[in-house]
Short mmCIF file of C-alpha atoms in Angstrom, two decimals:
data_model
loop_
_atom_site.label_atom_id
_atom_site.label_comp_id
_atom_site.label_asym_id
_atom_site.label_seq_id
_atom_site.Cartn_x
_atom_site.Cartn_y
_atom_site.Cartn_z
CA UNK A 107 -0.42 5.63 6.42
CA UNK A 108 -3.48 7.92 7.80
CA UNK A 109 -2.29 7.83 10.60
CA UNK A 110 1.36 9.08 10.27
CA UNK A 111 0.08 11.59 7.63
CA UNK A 112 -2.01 13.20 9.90
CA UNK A 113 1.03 13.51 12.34
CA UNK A 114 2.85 15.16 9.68
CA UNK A 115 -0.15 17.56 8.81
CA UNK A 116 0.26 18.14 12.71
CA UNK A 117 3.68 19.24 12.43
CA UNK A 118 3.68 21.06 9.44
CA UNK A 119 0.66 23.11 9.44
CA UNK A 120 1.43 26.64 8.68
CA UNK A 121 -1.14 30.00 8.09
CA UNK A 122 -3.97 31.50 9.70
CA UNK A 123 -5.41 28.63 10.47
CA UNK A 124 -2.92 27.27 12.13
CA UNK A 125 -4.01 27.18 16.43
CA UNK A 126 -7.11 25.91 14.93
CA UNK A 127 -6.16 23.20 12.66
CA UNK A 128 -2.87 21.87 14.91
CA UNK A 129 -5.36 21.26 17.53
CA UNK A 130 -7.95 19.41 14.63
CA UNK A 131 -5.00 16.92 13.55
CA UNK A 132 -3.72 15.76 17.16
CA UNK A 133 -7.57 15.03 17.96
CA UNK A 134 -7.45 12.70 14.76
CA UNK A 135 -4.23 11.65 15.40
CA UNK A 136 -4.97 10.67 18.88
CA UNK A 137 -8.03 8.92 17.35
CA UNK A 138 -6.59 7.07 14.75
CA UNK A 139 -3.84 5.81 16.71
CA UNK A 140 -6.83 3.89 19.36
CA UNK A 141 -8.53 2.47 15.93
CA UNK A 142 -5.53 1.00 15.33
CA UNK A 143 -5.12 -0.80 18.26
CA UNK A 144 -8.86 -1.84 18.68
CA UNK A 145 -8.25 -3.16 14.91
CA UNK A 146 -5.59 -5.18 15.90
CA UNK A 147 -7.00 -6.57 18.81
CA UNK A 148 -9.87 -7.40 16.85
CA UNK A 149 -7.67 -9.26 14.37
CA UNK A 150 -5.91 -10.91 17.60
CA UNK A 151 -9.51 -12.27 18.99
CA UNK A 152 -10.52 -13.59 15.54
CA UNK A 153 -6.72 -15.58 15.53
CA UNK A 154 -5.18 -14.08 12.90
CA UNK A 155 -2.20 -11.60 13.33
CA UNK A 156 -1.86 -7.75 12.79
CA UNK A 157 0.64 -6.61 10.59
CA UNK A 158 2.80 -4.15 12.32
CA UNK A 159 5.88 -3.20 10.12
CA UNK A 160 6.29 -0.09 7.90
CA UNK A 161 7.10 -2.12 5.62
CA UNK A 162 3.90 -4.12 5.84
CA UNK A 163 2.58 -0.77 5.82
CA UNK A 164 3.81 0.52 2.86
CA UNK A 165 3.37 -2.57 0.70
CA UNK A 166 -0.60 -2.59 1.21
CA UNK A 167 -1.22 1.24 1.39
CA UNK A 168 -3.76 2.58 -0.63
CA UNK A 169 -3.30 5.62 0.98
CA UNK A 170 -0.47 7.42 -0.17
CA UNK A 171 1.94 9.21 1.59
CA UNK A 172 2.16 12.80 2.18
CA UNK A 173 5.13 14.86 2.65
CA UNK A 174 5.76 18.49 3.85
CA UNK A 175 2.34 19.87 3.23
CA UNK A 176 2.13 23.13 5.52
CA UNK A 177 -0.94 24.51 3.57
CA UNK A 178 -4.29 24.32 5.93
CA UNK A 179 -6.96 23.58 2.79
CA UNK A 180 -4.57 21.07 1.45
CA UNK A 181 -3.99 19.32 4.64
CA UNK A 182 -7.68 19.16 5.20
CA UNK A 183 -8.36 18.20 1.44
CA UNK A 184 -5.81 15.09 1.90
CA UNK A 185 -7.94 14.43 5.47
CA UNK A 186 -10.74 13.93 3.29
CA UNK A 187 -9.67 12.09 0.59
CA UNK A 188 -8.20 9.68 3.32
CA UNK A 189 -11.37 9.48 5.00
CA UNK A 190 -13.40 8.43 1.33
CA UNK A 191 -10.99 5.81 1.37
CA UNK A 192 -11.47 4.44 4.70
CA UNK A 193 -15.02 5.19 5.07
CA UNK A 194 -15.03 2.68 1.83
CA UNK A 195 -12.87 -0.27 2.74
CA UNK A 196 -14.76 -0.01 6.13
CA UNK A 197 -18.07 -0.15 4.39
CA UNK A 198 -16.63 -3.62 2.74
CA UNK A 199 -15.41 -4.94 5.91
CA UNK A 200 -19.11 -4.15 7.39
CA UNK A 201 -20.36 -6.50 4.12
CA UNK A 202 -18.25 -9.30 5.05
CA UNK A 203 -18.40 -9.10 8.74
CA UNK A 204 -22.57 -9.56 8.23
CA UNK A 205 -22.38 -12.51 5.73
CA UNK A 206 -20.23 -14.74 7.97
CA UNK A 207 -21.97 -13.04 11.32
CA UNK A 208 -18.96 -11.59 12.82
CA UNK A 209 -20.83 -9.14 15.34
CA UNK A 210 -17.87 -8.20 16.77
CA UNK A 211 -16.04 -6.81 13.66
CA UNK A 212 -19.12 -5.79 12.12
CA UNK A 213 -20.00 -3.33 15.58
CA UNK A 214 -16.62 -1.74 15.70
CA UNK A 215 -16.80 -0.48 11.65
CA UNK A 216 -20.25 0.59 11.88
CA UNK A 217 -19.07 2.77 15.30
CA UNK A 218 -16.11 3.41 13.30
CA UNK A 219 -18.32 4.54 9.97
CA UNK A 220 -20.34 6.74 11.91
CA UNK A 221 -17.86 9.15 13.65
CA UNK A 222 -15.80 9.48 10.14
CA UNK A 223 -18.96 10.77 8.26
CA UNK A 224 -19.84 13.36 10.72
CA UNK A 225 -15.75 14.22 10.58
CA UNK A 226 -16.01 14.00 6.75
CA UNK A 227 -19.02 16.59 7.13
CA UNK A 228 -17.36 18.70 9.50
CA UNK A 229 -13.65 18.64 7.33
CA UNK A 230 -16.14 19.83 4.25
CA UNK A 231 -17.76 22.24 5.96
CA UNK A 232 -14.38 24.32 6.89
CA UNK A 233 -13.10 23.99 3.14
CA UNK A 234 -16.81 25.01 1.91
CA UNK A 235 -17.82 21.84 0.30
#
């Protein structure tokens, strides 16, 4: 849902801002889309299967969807609210990952954990947070 919402802010992004943040959202677009495949992958090498419908998708979101928002601070305010959600459920997966000593898993969220909080830092920074 991150993913595809950040290819709408892409889209839709209107204002003064625009150049600058159209550019922003394809670079975390781009991004997201390789985190999903490493997370599958990863999910493939532990024997389990990814779920890959948008129907899957939409059923386990926590993330919600967002539709038609042109508006530069809003986009980026939805970027980070996406991001305190992620940075979270990543956070739990590191927990797990260490208990049952799943280096693997537990290397890709804590790579994963640390690029997001410098984004989350740099998104807060251009809405003045």
């Amino acid at each position: 849902m991150f993913y595809q919402n950040t290819r709408g802010l892409h889209w839709n992004i209107k204002g003064d801002k625009f150049f600058e943040l159209h550019l922003k959202f394809e670079e975390l677009y781009n991004d997201l889309l390789l985190k999903v495949d490493e997370v599958a992958e990863r999910i493939l090498t532990l024997g389990a299967t990814p779920l890959h419908t948008f129907e899957d998708y939409k059923n386990i979101a926590i993330i919600q969807c967002v539709k038609n928002v042109s508006d530069g601070k809003q986009g980026v305010q939805t970027i980070l609210e996406a991001f305190e959600t992620i940075i979270m459920k990543q956070r739990e997966l590191l927990s797990l990952s260490a208990d049952v000593e799943d280096e693997g898993t537990n290397a890709l969220m804590s790579d994963y954990i640390s690029e997001q909080e410098k984004l989350v830092w740099m998104y807060s920074s251009f809405l003045n947070k």
